Amino acid sequence: METILYLAHTDDDGALPRAAREALTGAMTLRSQMADAAFVAGFIGGDVTAAIEAASGCGASAFYAVAGPDFAASRYASDAAALEAICRASGATIVVAPATSRFNRVIPGVAQRLGGRIDTHVGGFSVAGAELRVQRGFYRQRMVGTLTRAARPWFLTVDGGIFAKFESAPAPVTVQAVPVTLDAKHTRTRVVGFKAPQSSAQTIRPDASLLFVAGVGWTKKQADSQVHLDEAAKVILGFLDKSGASLGSSKSLVDQSTEGQNVFSFMSHLNQVGQTGATPRHPKGLSACCHGEEPHVVGWRFVGERRAINLDPNCGWAQGKADVLYIADAFELVRKVGELL
Ligand SMILES: Cc1cc2nc3c(=O)[nH]c(=O)nc-3n(C[C@H](O)[C@H](O)[C@H](O)COP(=O)(O)OP(=O)(O)OC[C@H]3O[C@@H](n4cnc5c(N)ncnc54)[C@H](O)[C@@H]3O)c2cc1C
């Protein structure tokens, strides 16, 4: 009989992160297809009370926890020790966890310690007879494969944006504290602070309903043969502020920034979408001043409804890659939309 273990860590404030809530729905979806399987949950963090409460209605038969100041921050050695202890205590054969940066770093190591196997970028589950099959993306999510494994424990990290966020009224549960002893080698790394890329505004908003992608056109000479960087920055930031959109960028635009030209201080390589950038998931996307070539379209794979603004009626978006293409001056159009908002 399989034992499905759902794993989560807390956010800095002790809450259950959105990605963990989504992965919980994924684990419950899997559980619903494996009638014979046991379903248990494990949590790590400084204080896991709020996170367990948020997940308590999931129907798990046991809740395991490793908590305390040593487990508050992401640190490979202590996280690995904690997760290994929970996996051993629960006797897990299938482990479902959110693909957060904290877990992406540590779960492969835990799989190794337990002699298990891991698959990342999991996007779906199906059960045929008693055989579990998972879907996962390959080649920067351009292809979907279905696979199964006999090896156990099998660790599966679930990408964000696939399952709905788990929301439920709290239920009374009994939590089993799993003992973990840390020695000097576990604690020699200390988190002393965060260093973020230079940015005057937090422009990457994974939860936003709109992805706004800016391209090099914003920095090009316009009809008056002049570049209008300050105005472009004002229009883009004004629109982001009003719409709450997440800001994406073409590679060419962020490359310019790092080469010391035409810098938009609110943008870094983290904003880049595409083949060599991110493939974010948002219900809608609006691209402005981008040519929208194939690599860029890769970055839009998981964007539901796609619109673009370009002066050029033959731009890349016109080749069937956008649902709606506005042939217009993005400066004028985005400014106007900002005003209307
Ligand atoms: C191996 C490899 C990997 C790559 N990976 C990526 C990637 O991950 N992401 C990515 O984005 N690119 C990637 N690229 C680069 C990609 O091929 C393009 O060069 C790049 O996306 C072009 O950027 P752009 O559309 O911003 O600029 P441009 O191609 O210069 O397009 C600018 C557009 O702005 C329009 N414009 C100008 N002024 C206005 C205005 N006032 N109003 C409206 N429109 C206006 C123009 O008509 C033009 O279409 C990669 C390339 C290679 C070779």
mmCIF file of C-alpha atoms and ligand atoms in Angstrom:
data_model
loop_
_atom_site.group_PDB
_atom_site.id
_atom_site.type_symbol
_atom_site.label_atom_id
_atom_site.label_comp_id
_atom_site.label_asym_id
_atom_site.label_seq_id
_atom_site.Cartn_x
_atom_site.Cartn_y
_atom_site.Cartn_z
ATOM 1 C CA MET A 1 0.000 0.000 0.000
ATOM 2 C CA GLU A 2 1.267 3.462 -0.879
ATOM 3 C CA THR A 3 1.647 6.216 1.715
ATOM 4 C CA ILE A 4 1.304 9.672 0.188
ATOM 5 C CA LEU A 5 3.148 12.318 2.192
ATOM 6 C CA TYR A 6 2.405 15.965 1.490
ATOM 7 C CA LEU A 7 5.278 18.232 2.544
ATOM 8 C CA ALA A 8 5.205 21.987 3.157
ATOM 9 C CA HIS A 9 7.302 24.722 4.714
ATOM 10 C CA THR A 10 5.991 27.949 6.183
ATOM 11 C CA ASP A 11 6.369 31.451 4.805
ATOM 12 C CA ASP A 12 8.442 33.955 6.787
ATOM 13 C CA ASP A 13 5.296 34.949 8.693
ATOM 14 C CA GLY A 14 4.385 31.344 9.507
ATOM 15 C CA ALA A 15 1.589 31.108 6.929
ATOM 16 C CA LEU A 16 1.184 28.310 4.401
ATOM 17 C CA PRO A 17 2.540 29.717 1.112
ATOM 18 C CA ARG A 18 0.306 29.830 -1.926
ATOM 19 C CA ALA A 19 2.494 27.295 -3.779
ATOM 20 C CA ALA A 20 2.093 24.904 -0.835
ATOM 21 C CA ARG A 21 -1.687 25.348 -0.852
ATOM 22 C CA GLU A 22 -1.740 24.536 -4.568
ATOM 23 C CA ALA A 23 0.468 21.482 -4.084
ATOM 24 C CA LEU A 24 -1.893 20.362 -1.322
ATOM 25 C CA THR A 25 -4.776 20.367 -3.801
ATOM 26 C CA GLY A 26 -2.506 18.333 -6.086
ATOM 27 C CA ALA A 27 -1.759 15.820 -3.331
ATOM 28 C CA MET A 28 -5.467 15.538 -2.525
ATOM 29 C CA THR A 29 -6.243 15.011 -6.221
ATOM 30 C CA LEU A 30 -3.740 12.177 -6.261
ATOM 31 C CA ARG A 31 -5.137 10.766 -3.025
ATOM 32 C CA SER A 32 -8.656 10.744 -4.477
ATOM 33 C CA GLN A 33 -7.443 8.508 -7.292
ATOM 34 C CA MET A 34 -5.633 6.054 -5.002
ATOM 35 C CA ALA A 35 -8.379 4.720 -2.794
ATOM 36 C CA ASP A 36 -6.083 2.343 -0.856
ATOM 37 C CA ALA A 37 -3.325 4.837 -0.136
ATOM 38 C CA ALA A 38 -2.677 6.405 3.251
ATOM 39 C CA PHE A 39 -2.467 10.191 3.183
ATOM 40 C CA VAL A 40 -0.313 12.105 5.690
ATOM 41 C CA ALA A 41 1.194 15.594 5.891
ATOM 42 C CA GLY A 42 4.473 17.052 7.154
ATOM 43 C CA PHE A 43 5.498 20.636 7.926
ATOM 44 C CA ILE A 44 8.726 22.467 8.691
ATOM 45 C CA GLY A 45 9.216 26.038 9.867
ATOM 46 C CA GLY A 46 9.879 28.309 12.839
ATOM 47 C CA ASP A 47 6.299 28.027 14.050
ATOM 48 C CA VAL A 48 4.095 25.716 11.995
ATOM 49 C CA THR A 49 0.838 26.261 13.900
ATOM 50 C CA ALA A 50 -0.821 28.571 11.353
ATOM 51 C CA ALA A 51 0.330 26.491 8.375
ATOM 52 C CA ILE A 52 -1.040 23.275 9.892
ATOM 53 C CA GLU A 53 -4.286 25.008 10.733
ATOM 54 C CA ALA A 54 -4.602 26.171 7.114
ATOM 55 C CA ALA A 55 -4.075 22.606 5.873
ATOM 56 C CA SER A 56 -5.952 20.822 8.659
ATOM 57 C CA GLY A 57 -9.079 20.247 6.561
ATOM 58 C CA CYS A 58 -7.225 18.258 3.902
ATOM 59 C CA GLY A 59 -8.172 14.855 5.284
ATOM 60 C CA ALA A 60 -4.660 13.659 6.145
ATOM 61 C CA SER A 61 -4.659 10.914 8.767
ATOM 62 C CA ALA A 62 -1.486 12.178 10.463
ATOM 63 C CA PHE A 63 0.325 15.518 10.722
ATOM 64 C CA TYR A 64 4.072 15.540 11.337
ATOM 65 C CA ALA A 65 6.034 18.664 12.237
ATOM 66 C CA VAL A 66 9.599 19.813 12.750
ATOM 67 C CA ALA A 67 9.508 23.323 14.190
ATOM 68 C CA GLY A 68 11.749 25.793 15.980
ATOM 69 C CA PRO A 69 14.038 28.754 15.310
ATOM 70 C CA ASP A 70 16.593 26.473 13.606
ATOM 71 C CA PHE A 71 14.005 25.612 10.957
ATOM 72 C CA ALA A 72 12.593 29.090 10.363
ATOM 73 C CA ALA A 73 14.871 30.045 7.485
ATOM 74 C CA SER A 74 15.749 28.074 4.392
ATOM 75 C CA ARG A 75 19.043 26.256 5.039
ATOM 76 C CA TYR A 76 20.049 23.085 3.243
ATOM 77 C CA ALA A 77 21.524 21.142 6.159
ATOM 78 C CA SER A 78 18.736 21.690 8.686
ATOM 79 C CA ASP A 79 15.962 21.446 6.081
ATOM 80 C CA ALA A 80 17.356 18.165 4.755
ATOM 81 C CA ALA A 81 17.611 16.719 8.271
ATOM 82 C CA ALA A 82 14.045 17.783 9.072
ATOM 83 C CA LEU A 83 12.503 16.486 5.856
ATOM 84 C CA GLU A 84 14.420 13.218 6.051
ATOM 85 C CA ALA A 85 13.140 12.692 9.599
ATOM 86 C CA ILE A 86 9.517 13.351 8.547
ATOM 87 C CA CYS A 87 9.809 11.009 5.562
ATOM 88 C CA ARG A 88 11.218 8.241 7.746
ATOM 89 C CA ALA A 89 8.649 8.774 10.527
ATOM 90 C CA SER A 90 5.757 8.644 8.068
ATOM 91 C CA GLY A 91 7.017 5.697 6.016
ATOM 92 C CA ALA A 92 6.208 7.695 2.873
ATOM 93 C CA THR A 93 6.390 5.995 -0.505
ATOM 94 C CA ILE A 94 5.131 8.962 -2.553
ATOM 95 C CA VAL A 95 6.060 12.489 -1.497
ATOM 96 C CA VAL A 96 4.292 15.527 -2.992
ATOM 97 C CA ALA A 97 5.812 18.954 -2.365
ATOM 98 C CA PRO A 98 5.551 22.453 -3.831
ATOM 99 C CA ALA A 99 8.343 23.515 -6.189
ATOM 100 C CA THR A 100 9.357 26.513 -4.090
ATOM 101 C CA SER A 101 12.964 27.708 -4.146
ATOM 102 C CA ARG A 102 13.396 26.360 -0.606
ATOM 103 C CA PHE A 103 12.204 22.872 -1.512
ATOM 104 C CA ASN A 104 13.794 22.819 -4.968
ATOM 105 C CA ARG A 105 17.136 23.209 -3.233
ATOM 106 C CA VAL A 106 16.723 20.520 -0.618
ATOM 107 C CA ILE A 107 14.293 17.817 -1.758
ATOM 108 C CA PRO A 108 16.630 16.226 -4.335
ATOM 109 C CA GLY A 109 19.130 15.687 -1.486
ATOM 110 C CA VAL A 110 16.462 14.140 0.724
ATOM 111 C CA ALA A 111 15.518 11.753 -2.095
ATOM 112 C CA GLN A 112 19.167 10.756 -2.338
ATOM 113 C CA ARG A 113 19.454 10.123 1.415
ATOM 114 C CA LEU A 114 16.423 7.864 1.331
ATOM 115 C CA GLY A 115 17.547 6.011 -1.779
ATOM 116 C CA GLY A 116 14.492 7.339 -3.595
ATOM 117 C CA ARG A 117 13.872 9.051 -6.930
ATOM 118 C CA ILE A 118 12.630 12.520 -7.751
ATOM 119 C CA ASP A 119 10.723 14.125 -10.608
ATOM 120 C CA THR A 120 10.354 17.877 -10.805
ATOM 121 C CA HIS A 121 7.962 20.141 -12.778
ATOM 122 C CA VAL A 122 5.094 17.740 -12.128
ATOM 123 C CA GLY A 123 1.892 19.073 -13.675
ATOM 124 C CA GLY A 124 -0.631 16.285 -13.171
ATOM 125 C CA PHE A 125 -1.352 12.810 -11.842
ATOM 126 C CA SER A 126 -3.287 9.863 -13.162
ATOM 127 C CA VAL A 127 -3.725 6.370 -11.793
ATOM 128 C CA ALA A 128 -4.188 3.394 -14.118
ATOM 129 C CA GLY A 129 -5.031 0.275 -12.127
ATOM 130 C CA ALA A 130 -2.596 0.569 -9.232
ATOM 131 C CA GLU A 131 0.031 2.365 -11.300
ATOM 132 C CA LEU A 132 0.688 6.023 -10.615
ATOM 133 C CA ARG A 133 1.588 8.102 -13.658
ATOM 134 C CA VAL A 134 2.705 11.699 -13.534
ATOM 135 C CA GLN A 135 2.830 14.339 -16.219
ATOM 136 C CA ARG A 136 5.778 16.662 -16.322
ATOM 137 C CA GLY A 137 7.178 19.246 -18.686
ATOM 138 C CA PHE A 138 10.397 18.753 -20.594
ATOM 139 C CA TYR A 139 12.573 21.069 -22.655
ATOM 140 C CA ARG A 140 11.571 24.226 -20.831
ATOM 141 C CA GLN A 141 7.987 22.998 -20.551
ATOM 142 C CA ARG A 142 7.536 22.764 -24.313
ATOM 143 C CA MET A 143 6.688 19.053 -24.216
ATOM 144 C CA VAL A 144 4.612 17.091 -21.739
ATOM 145 C CA GLY A 145 5.630 13.534 -20.885
ATOM 146 C CA THR A 146 3.785 10.893 -18.877
ATOM 147 C CA LEU A 147 5.910 8.576 -16.795
ATOM 148 C CA THR A 148 5.831 6.070 -13.993
ATOM 149 C CA ARG A 149 8.454 4.611 -11.673
ATOM 150 C CA ALA A 150 8.727 1.492 -9.559
ATOM 151 C CA ALA A 151 11.326 3.005 -7.202
ATOM 152 C CA ARG A 152 10.166 4.287 -3.827
ATOM 153 C CA PRO A 153 10.109 6.722 -2.165
ATOM 154 C CA TRP A 154 9.160 8.767 -5.214
ATOM 155 C CA PHE A 155 9.418 12.516 -4.690
ATOM 156 C CA LEU A 156 7.291 14.784 -6.870
ATOM 157 C CA THR A 157 7.640 18.562 -6.824
ATOM 158 C CA VAL A 158 4.584 20.327 -8.205
ATOM 159 C CA ASP A 159 4.861 23.544 -10.209
ATOM 160 C CA GLY A 160 2.800 26.556 -9.173
ATOM 161 C CA GLY A 161 -0.278 27.672 -11.086
ATOM 162 C CA ILE A 162 -1.530 24.178 -11.913
ATOM 163 C CA PHE A 163 -3.841 23.284 -9.068
ATOM 164 C CA ALA A 164 -6.333 25.561 -7.317
ATOM 165 C CA LYS A 165 -5.278 26.991 -3.975
ATOM 166 C CA PHE A 166 -6.482 24.833 -1.066
ATOM 167 C CA GLU A 167 -8.934 26.717 1.156
ATOM 168 C CA SER A 168 -10.888 25.066 3.923
ATOM 169 C CA ALA A 169 -12.199 25.678 7.401
ATOM 170 C CA PRO A 170 -9.765 24.469 10.087
ATOM 171 C CA ALA A 171 -10.347 21.011 11.519
ATOM 172 C CA PRO A 172 -9.028 19.657 14.830
ATOM 173 C CA VAL A 173 -5.874 17.602 14.274
ATOM 174 C CA THR A 174 -3.197 16.011 16.421
ATOM 175 C CA VAL A 175 0.325 16.987 15.453
ATOM 176 C CA GLN A 176 3.247 14.625 15.974
ATOM 177 C CA ALA A 177 6.481 16.508 16.664
ATOM 178 C CA VAL A 178 9.343 14.682 14.952
ATOM 179 C CA PRO A 179 12.624 14.983 16.874
ATOM 180 C CA VAL A 180 15.640 16.223 14.895
ATOM 181 C CA THR A 181 19.020 16.736 16.517
ATOM 182 C CA LEU A 182 21.199 19.349 14.874
ATOM 183 C CA ASP A 183 24.923 19.595 15.465
ATOM 184 C CA ALA A 184 27.480 22.230 14.476
ATOM 185 C CA LYS A 185 27.634 21.103 10.859
ATOM 186 C CA HIS A 186 23.901 21.654 10.435
ATOM 187 C CA THR A 187 23.969 25.172 11.838
ATOM 188 C CA ARG A 188 27.263 26.590 10.594
ATOM 189 C CA THR A 189 25.404 28.403 7.785
ATOM 190 C CA ARG A 190 23.397 31.326 9.073
ATOM 191 C CA VAL A 191 21.009 33.574 7.163
ATOM 192 C CA VAL A 192 22.066 37.142 7.905
ATOM 193 C CA GLY A 193 19.856 38.991 5.438
ATOM 194 C CA PHE A 194 18.638 39.276 1.872
ATOM 195 C CA LYS A 195 20.271 40.974 -1.061
ATOM 196 C CA ALA A 196 17.867 41.632 -3.904
ATOM 197 C CA PRO A 197 18.711 42.919 -7.373
ATOM 198 C CA GLN A 198 18.613 46.676 -7.631
ATOM 199 C CA SER A 199 15.045 47.635 -8.229
ATOM 200 C CA SER A 200 13.027 50.636 -7.214
ATOM 201 C CA ALA A 201 9.792 48.663 -7.188
ATOM 202 C CA GLN A 202 8.709 45.065 -6.693
ATOM 203 C CA THR A 203 7.647 44.377 -10.250
ATOM 204 C CA ILE A 204 7.436 40.579 -10.299
ATOM 205 C CA ARG A 205 4.039 39.559 -8.964
ATOM 206 C CA PRO A 206 3.358 35.861 -9.560
ATOM 207 C CA ASP A 207 -0.215 36.200 -8.276
ATOM 208 C CA ALA A 208 -1.174 39.016 -10.673
ATOM 209 C CA SER A 209 -3.967 38.332 -13.134
ATOM 210 C CA LEU A 210 -2.047 40.195 -15.860
ATOM 211 C CA LEU A 211 1.502 39.818 -17.159
ATOM 212 C CA PHE A 212 2.706 43.012 -18.842
ATOM 213 C CA VAL A 213 5.746 42.428 -21.031
ATOM 214 C CA ALA A 214 7.880 45.334 -22.184
ATOM 215 C CA GLY A 215 10.226 45.134 -25.156
ATOM 216 C CA VAL A 216 13.048 47.121 -26.644
ATOM 217 C CA GLY A 217 10.635 49.384 -28.532
ATOM 218 C CA TRP A 218 10.283 51.459 -25.354
ATOM 219 C CA THR A 219 13.927 52.490 -25.730
ATOM 220 C CA LYS A 220 13.921 53.057 -29.514
ATOM 221 C CA LYS A 221 13.753 56.345 -31.358
ATOM 222 C CA GLN A 222 10.155 57.291 -31.805
ATOM 223 C CA ALA A 223 8.351 59.264 -34.523
ATOM 224 C CA ASP A 224 10.147 62.469 -33.476
ATOM 225 C CA SER A 225 13.553 60.700 -33.915
ATOM 226 C CA GLN A 226 14.172 60.929 -30.165
ATOM 227 C CA VAL A 227 14.278 58.298 -27.440
ATOM 228 C CA HIS A 228 11.952 58.884 -24.494
ATOM 229 C CA LEU A 229 13.291 56.769 -21.668
ATOM 230 C CA ASP A 230 11.987 58.813 -18.774
ATOM 231 C CA GLU A 231 8.553 58.933 -20.295
ATOM 232 C CA ALA A 232 8.650 55.199 -21.052
ATOM 233 C CA ALA A 233 9.553 54.452 -17.422
ATOM 234 C CA LYS A 234 6.756 56.696 -16.214
ATOM 235 C CA VAL A 235 4.159 55.114 -18.498
ATOM 236 C CA ILE A 236 5.228 51.537 -17.636
ATOM 237 C CA LEU A 237 5.376 52.127 -13.877
ATOM 238 C CA GLY A 238 2.124 54.109 -13.941
ATOM 239 C CA PHE A 239 0.388 51.237 -15.691
ATOM 240 C CA LEU A 240 1.856 48.639 -13.300
ATOM 241 C CA ASP A 241 0.800 50.698 -10.346
ATOM 242 C CA LYS A 242 -2.784 51.066 -11.571
ATOM 243 C CA SER A 243 -3.264 47.575 -12.969
ATOM 244 C CA GLY A 244 -1.316 45.546 -10.369
ATOM 245 C CA ALA A 245 0.230 43.647 -13.292
ATOM 246 C CA SER A 246 3.450 41.676 -13.070
ATOM 247 C CA LEU A 247 6.254 43.036 -15.244
ATOM 248 C CA GLY A 248 7.983 40.823 -17.786
ATOM 249 C CA SER A 249 10.629 41.863 -20.259
ATOM 250 C CA SER A 250 12.163 40.693 -23.500
ATOM 251 C CA LYS A 251 15.751 39.474 -23.258
ATOM 252 C CA SER A 252 16.992 42.300 -25.440
ATOM 253 C CA LEU A 253 15.597 44.922 -23.095
ATOM 254 C CA VAL A 254 17.148 43.526 -19.915
ATOM 255 C CA ASP A 255 20.415 42.822 -21.730
ATOM 256 C CA GLN A 256 20.569 46.507 -22.603
ATOM 257 C CA SER A 257 20.128 47.370 -18.978
ATOM 258 C CA THR A 258 23.056 45.266 -17.823
ATOM 259 C CA GLU A 259 25.304 46.650 -20.535
ATOM 260 C CA GLY A 260 24.951 50.052 -18.977
ATOM 261 C CA GLN A 261 22.732 51.607 -21.626
ATOM 262 C CA ASN A 262 19.139 52.730 -21.360
ATOM 263 C CA VAL A 263 18.658 51.424 -17.853
ATOM 264 C CA PHE A 264 15.185 50.940 -16.468
ATOM 265 C CA SER A 265 16.070 50.771 -12.799
ATOM 266 C CA PHE A 266 12.966 48.731 -11.963
ATOM 267 C CA MET A 267 13.943 45.896 -14.280
ATOM 268 C CA SER A 268 16.475 43.090 -14.014
ATOM 269 C CA HIS A 269 17.097 39.738 -15.671
ATOM 270 C CA LEU A 270 14.592 38.269 -13.247
ATOM 271 C CA ASN A 271 11.892 39.950 -15.344
ATOM 272 C CA GLN A 272 12.938 38.184 -18.538
ATOM 273 C CA VAL A 273 10.423 35.821 -20.071
ATOM 274 C CA GLY A 274 11.192 33.347 -22.814
ATOM 275 C CA GLN A 275 13.345 30.463 -23.864
ATOM 276 C CA THR A 276 16.179 31.600 -21.624
ATOM 277 C CA GLY A 277 13.918 33.367 -19.157
ATOM 278 C CA ALA A 278 10.862 32.516 -17.114
ATOM 279 C CA THR A 279 7.607 30.875 -18.190
ATOM 280 C CA PRO A 280 5.213 32.498 -15.703
ATOM 281 C CA ARG A 281 1.567 31.563 -15.361
ATOM 282 C CA HIS A 282 -0.990 34.362 -15.539
ATOM 283 C CA PRO A 283 -4.592 34.381 -16.803
ATOM 284 C CA LYS A 284 -3.847 37.268 -19.205
ATOM 285 C CA GLY A 285 -0.856 38.836 -20.904
ATOM 286 C CA LEU A 286 -0.226 42.158 -22.627
ATOM 287 C CA SER A 287 2.964 42.762 -24.554
ATOM 288 C CA ALA A 288 4.020 46.225 -25.643
ATOM 289 C CA CYS A 289 6.907 47.230 -27.914
ATOM 290 C CA CYS A 290 8.077 43.636 -28.287
ATOM 291 C CA HIS A 291 8.701 41.923 -31.558
ATOM 292 C CA GLY A 292 7.451 38.700 -30.014
ATOM 293 C CA GLU A 293 9.595 36.100 -31.678
ATOM 294 C CA GLU A 294 9.441 32.399 -30.926
ATOM 295 C CA PRO A 295 11.629 32.487 -27.775
ATOM 296 C CA HIS A 296 9.395 35.136 -26.397
ATOM 297 C CA VAL A 297 6.324 33.087 -27.215
ATOM 298 C CA VAL A 298 7.841 30.212 -25.229
ATOM 299 C CA GLY A 299 7.752 32.526 -22.228
ATOM 300 C CA TRP A 300 4.048 32.955 -22.805
ATOM 301 C CA ARG A 301 3.158 29.269 -22.957
ATOM 302 C CA PHE A 302 1.131 29.386 -19.762
ATOM 303 C CA VAL A 303 -0.497 32.753 -20.290
ATOM 304 C CA GLY A 304 -4.206 32.323 -20.965
ATOM 305 C CA GLU A 305 -5.292 35.248 -23.120
ATOM 306 C CA ARG A 306 -2.567 37.075 -25.077
ATOM 307 C CA ARG A 307 -2.687 40.613 -26.387
ATOM 308 C CA ALA A 308 0.030 42.785 -27.863
ATOM 309 C CA ILE A 309 0.596 46.387 -28.884
ATOM 310 C CA ASN A 310 2.957 47.100 -31.745
ATOM 311 C CA LEU A 311 3.413 49.800 -34.373
ATOM 312 C CA ASP A 312 4.293 47.157 -36.922
ATOM 313 C CA PRO A 313 1.340 45.229 -38.382
ATOM 314 C CA ASN A 314 3.802 42.521 -39.466
ATOM 315 C CA CYS A 315 5.437 42.052 -36.063
ATOM 316 C CA GLY A 316 5.902 38.578 -34.608
ATOM 317 C CA TRP A 317 2.607 38.779 -32.745
ATOM 318 C CA ALA A 318 0.757 39.220 -36.026
ATOM 319 C CA GLN A 319 1.796 35.696 -37.028
ATOM 320 C CA GLY A 320 -1.005 34.088 -35.041
ATOM 321 C CA LYS A 321 0.702 34.297 -31.657
ATOM 322 C CA ALA A 322 -1.570 36.860 -30.040
ATOM 323 C CA ASP A 323 -5.325 36.617 -29.598
ATOM 324 C CA VAL A 324 -5.614 40.359 -30.134
ATOM 325 C CA LEU A 325 -3.014 42.663 -31.685
ATOM 326 C CA TYR A 326 -3.424 46.414 -31.356
ATOM 327 C CA ILE A 327 -1.566 48.276 -34.111
ATOM 328 C CA ALA A 328 -0.848 51.371 -32.079
ATOM 329 C CA ASP A 329 1.755 53.515 -30.392
ATOM 330 C CA ALA A 330 2.296 51.873 -27.012
ATOM 331 C CA PHE A 331 3.289 55.159 -25.391
ATOM 332 C CA GLU A 332 -0.078 56.659 -26.232
ATOM 333 C CA LEU A 333 -2.130 53.538 -25.646
ATOM 334 C CA VAL A 334 -0.644 52.428 -22.346
ATOM 335 C CA ARG A 335 -0.700 55.989 -21.021
ATOM 336 C CA LYS A 336 -4.372 56.254 -21.957
ATOM 337 C CA VAL A 337 -5.221 52.921 -20.334
ATOM 338 C CA GLY A 338 -3.356 54.043 -17.206
ATOM 339 C CA GLU A 339 -5.433 57.221 -17.140
ATOM 340 C CA LEU A 340 -8.673 55.286 -17.570
ATOM 341 C CA LEU A 341 -7.706 52.920 -14.755
HETATM 342 C C1 LIG B 1 19.350 31.322 -27.814
HETATM 343 C C2 LIG B 1 18.440 32.520 -27.688
HETATM 344 C C3 LIG B 1 17.629 32.641 -26.599
HETATM 345 C C4 LIG B 1 16.795 33.741 -26.468
HETATM 346 N N1 LIG B 1 16.003 33.817 -25.380
HETATM 347 C C5 LIG B 1 15.126 34.841 -25.284
HETATM 348 C C6 LIG B 1 14.231 34.936 -24.193
HETATM 349 O O1 LIG B 1 14.240 34.105 -23.282
HETATM 350 N N2 LIG B 1 13.373 35.970 -24.146
HETATM 351 C C7 LIG B 1 13.352 36.931 -25.127
HETATM 352 O O2 LIG B 1 12.522 37.873 -25.039
HETATM 353 N N3 LIG B 1 14.202 36.884 -26.148
HETATM 354 C C8 LIG B 1 15.087 35.867 -26.255
HETATM 355 N N4 LIG B 1 15.952 35.843 -27.295
HETATM 356 C C9 LIG B 1 16.035 37.027 -28.161
HETATM 357 C C10 LIG B 1 14.894 37.095 -29.152
HETATM 358 O O3 LIG B 1 15.216 36.293 -30.261
HETATM 359 C C11 LIG B 1 14.674 38.545 -29.637
HETATM 360 O O4 LIG B 1 15.886 39.070 -30.109
HETATM 361 C C12 LIG B 1 14.146 39.467 -28.560
HETATM 362 O O5 LIG B 1 13.055 38.878 -27.891
HETATM 363 C C13 LIG B 1 13.729 40.774 -29.194
HETATM 364 O O6 LIG B 1 13.383 41.688 -28.205
HETATM 365 P P1 LIG B 1 12.263 42.783 -28.428
HETATM 366 O O7 LIG B 1 11.058 42.137 -29.025
HETATM 367 O O8 LIG B 1 12.117 43.526 -27.147
HETATM 368 O O9 LIG B 1 12.959 43.836 -29.438
HETATM 369 P P2 LIG B 1 12.777 44.138 -31.004
HETATM 370 O O10 LIG B 1 12.854 42.884 -31.798
HETATM 371 O O11 LIG B 1 13.737 45.221 -31.294
HETATM 372 O O12 LIG B 1 11.289 44.663 -31.119
HETATM 373 C C14 LIG B 1 10.896 45.966 -30.696
HETATM 374 C C15 LIG B 1 9.482 46.190 -31.198
HETATM 375 O O13 LIG B 1 8.981 47.398 -30.645
HETATM 376 C C16 LIG B 1 8.087 47.951 -31.586
HETATM 377 N N5 LIG B 1 7.892 49.380 -31.259
HETATM 378 C C17 LIG B 1 8.798 50.393 -31.273
HETATM 379 N N6 LIG B 1 8.229 51.541 -30.842
HETATM 380 C C18 LIG B 1 6.935 51.256 -30.555
HETATM 381 C C19 LIG B 1 5.838 52.020 -30.085
HETATM 382 N N7 LIG B 1 5.933 53.337 -29.816
HETATM 383 N N8 LIG B 1 4.659 51.403 -29.893
HETATM 384 C C20 LIG B 1 4.501 50.069 -30.159
HETATM 385 N N9 LIG B 1 5.518 49.287 -30.618
HETATM 386 C C21 LIG B 1 6.728 49.882 -30.825
HETATM 387 C C22 LIG B 1 8.760 47.696 -32.924
HETATM 388 O O14 LIG B 1 7.814 47.726 -33.978
HETATM 389 C C23 LIG B 1 9.359 46.310 -32.719
HETATM 390 O O15 LIG B 1 8.482 45.319 -33.206
HETATM 391 C C24 LIG B 1 16.798 34.760 -27.456
HETATM 392 C C25 LIG B 1 17.629 34.617 -28.558
HETATM 393 C C26 LIG B 1 18.448 33.534 -28.691
HETATM 394 C C27 LIG B 1 19.322 33.435 -29.889
#
